[in-house]
Amino acid sequence: MEDCIFCRIAQGEMDAKILYSDEEVVAFQDINPQAPVHFLVIPRKHLHSAFQLGEEDQHLLYKIFHVIREISREKGIDQEGVRILTNVAPGAGQSVFHLHFHALGGRRMLWPPG
Ligand code: AMP
């Protein structure tokens, strides 16, 4: 989608600190990190949110979680704990309308979240 900033990052048209990229998914540093480690993993396919996932996207979900695990290992946070989340709709905090999973670590996570 032309006016989607995450599509533009995936297509290399907008700068981001890319951590991983292949034909299906892209991972990059969050521009406004909320923890010492905070990165995002997105499908290249434009989906508005997790609620647009279809049965045909099962592999994509596996892939996204696999990439999160591998980057978490590389960053040395996989053992101590990683908060993985996706916001659906503005009321939950979604501000970019291209499906993305946050992965946060490197500090103690609180529950409940704000
Ligand atoms: P959400 O509010 O759950 O939709 O998350 C959107 C996330 O995208 C926020 O954590 C932002 O800091 C992050 N973000 C927005 N624009 C960019 C960008 N150009 N590069 C990297 N991260 C971004």
Coordinates of C-alpha atoms and ligand atoms in Angstrom, one line a residue:
M1 CA 0.0 0.0 0.0
E2 CA 1.4 3.3 -1.1
D3 CA 0.7 5.4 2.0
C4 CA 1.7 2.7 4.5
I5 CA 4.9 3.5 6.3
F6 CA 5.6 -0.2 7.1
C7 CA 5.1 -1.2 3.4
R8 CA 7.6 1.6 2.5
I9 CA 10.1 0.3 5.1
A10 CA 9.6 -3.3 3.7
Q11 CA 10.2 -2.0 0.2
G12 CA 13.4 -0.1 1.2
E13 CA 11.8 3.2 0.4
M14 CA 12.0 4.5 3.9
D15 CA 14.9 4.2 6.4
A16 CA 14.8 1.8 9.2
K17 CA 17.4 -0.2 11.1
I18 CA 16.7 -3.6 9.5
L19 CA 17.5 -6.6 11.6
Y20 CA 16.2 -9.3 9.3
S21 CA 14.5 -9.5 5.9
D22 CA 13.3 -12.2 3.6
E23 CA 10.6 -12.6 0.9
E24 CA 7.9 -12.8 3.6
V25 CA 8.8 -10.9 6.7
V26 CA 10.9 -7.9 7.8
A27 CA 12.2 -7.1 11.3
F28 CA 13.5 -3.6 12.3
Q29 CA 14.2 -1.5 15.4
D30 CA 11.3 0.4 16.8
I31 CA 12.0 4.1 16.2
N32 CA 10.7 5.0 19.7
P33 CA 11.9 2.1 21.9
Q34 CA 10.1 1.3 25.1
A35 CA 12.8 -1.1 26.4
P36 CA 16.5 -1.6 25.9
V37 CA 15.5 -4.1 23.2
H38 CA 12.4 -3.2 21.1
F39 CA 12.0 -4.4 17.6
L40 CA 9.0 -5.0 15.2
V41 CA 8.4 -7.9 12.9
I42 CA 6.0 -7.4 10.0
P43 CA 4.7 -9.5 7.1
R44 CA 5.5 -7.9 3.7
K45 CA 1.9 -8.6 2.9
H46 CA -0.2 -5.6 3.9
L47 CA -2.7 -6.7 6.5
H48 CA -4.4 -4.0 8.6
S49 CA -4.1 -5.8 11.9
A50 CA -4.1 -9.3 13.4
F51 CA -7.9 -9.4 12.7
Q52 CA -7.2 -9.6 9.0
L53 CA -5.2 -12.8 9.2
G54 CA -6.7 -15.6 7.3
E55 CA -6.3 -19.3 7.4
E56 CA -3.8 -19.0 4.5
D57 CA -1.6 -16.9 6.7
Q58 CA -0.8 -19.7 9.2
H59 CA 2.7 -20.1 7.9
L60 CA 3.3 -16.3 8.1
L61 CA 2.5 -16.4 11.8
Y62 CA 4.9 -19.3 12.4
K63 CA 7.5 -17.4 10.5
I64 CA 7.0 -14.2 12.5
F65 CA 7.4 -15.9 15.8
H66 CA 10.4 -17.8 14.5
V67 CA 12.1 -14.6 13.5
I68 CA 11.3 -13.0 16.9
R69 CA 12.9 -16.0 18.6
E70 CA 16.0 -15.8 16.5
I71 CA 16.5 -12.1 17.0
S72 CA 15.8 -12.5 20.7
R73 CA 18.6 -15.1 20.8
E74 CA 21.0 -12.8 19.0
K75 CA 20.2 -10.0 21.3
G76 CA 20.6 -12.2 24.4
I77 CA 17.2 -11.7 25.8
D78 CA 15.5 -15.0 24.9
Q79 CA 16.3 -16.6 28.3
E80 CA 15.4 -13.6 30.6
G81 CA 12.1 -12.9 28.9
V82 CA 10.5 -11.2 25.9
R83 CA 7.2 -9.4 25.8
I84 CA 5.6 -10.1 22.4
L85 CA 2.4 -8.2 21.5
T86 CA 0.3 -6.8 18.8
N87 CA -2.2 -4.0 19.2
V88 CA -5.5 -4.2 17.3
A89 CA -7.3 -0.9 16.8
P90 CA -6.6 2.6 18.3
G91 CA -8.3 1.7 21.6
A92 CA -5.7 -0.9 22.2
G93 CA -2.9 1.4 21.1
Q94 CA -2.5 0.6 17.4
S95 CA -1.1 3.6 15.6
V96 CA 0.3 2.0 12.4
F97 CA -2.3 0.0 10.4
H98 CA 0.0 -2.6 9.0
L99 CA 0.2 -5.8 11.1
H100 CA 3.2 -5.8 13.4
F101 CA 4.4 -7.7 16.4
H102 CA 6.4 -5.8 19.0
A103 CA 9.2 -7.7 20.8
L104 CA 10.5 -6.0 24.0
G105 CA 13.1 -7.1 26.4
G106 CA 16.2 -6.2 28.4
R107 CA 14.2 -4.9 31.4
R108 CA 11.6 -6.3 33.8
M109 CA 8.2 -6.2 32.2
L110 CA 5.2 -5.1 34.2
W111 CA 1.8 -6.6 34.3
P112 CA -0.9 -5.4 33.8
P113 CA 0.3 -3.2 31.0
G114 CA -0.9 0.4 30.9
Ligands
AMP1 P1 1.5 0.5 17.5 O1 1.2 1.7 18.2 O2 1.2 -0.8 18.2 O3 0.7 0.5 16.1 O4 3.0 0.4 17.1 C1 3.6 1.2 16.2 C2 5.0 1.3 16.5 O5 5.7 1.6 15.3 C3 5.4 2.2 17.6 O6 6.1 1.6 18.6 C4 6.3 3.3 16.8 O7 7.3 3.7 17.7 C5 6.8 2.5 15.7 N1 7.2 3.2 14.5 C6 6.4 4.2 13.9 N2 7.1 4.7 12.8 C7 8.2 4.0 12.7 C8 9.3 4.0 11.8 N3 9.4 4.8 10.8 N4 10.4 3.1 12.0 C9 10.3 2.3 13.1 N5 9.3 2.2 14.0 C10 8.3 3.0 13.8

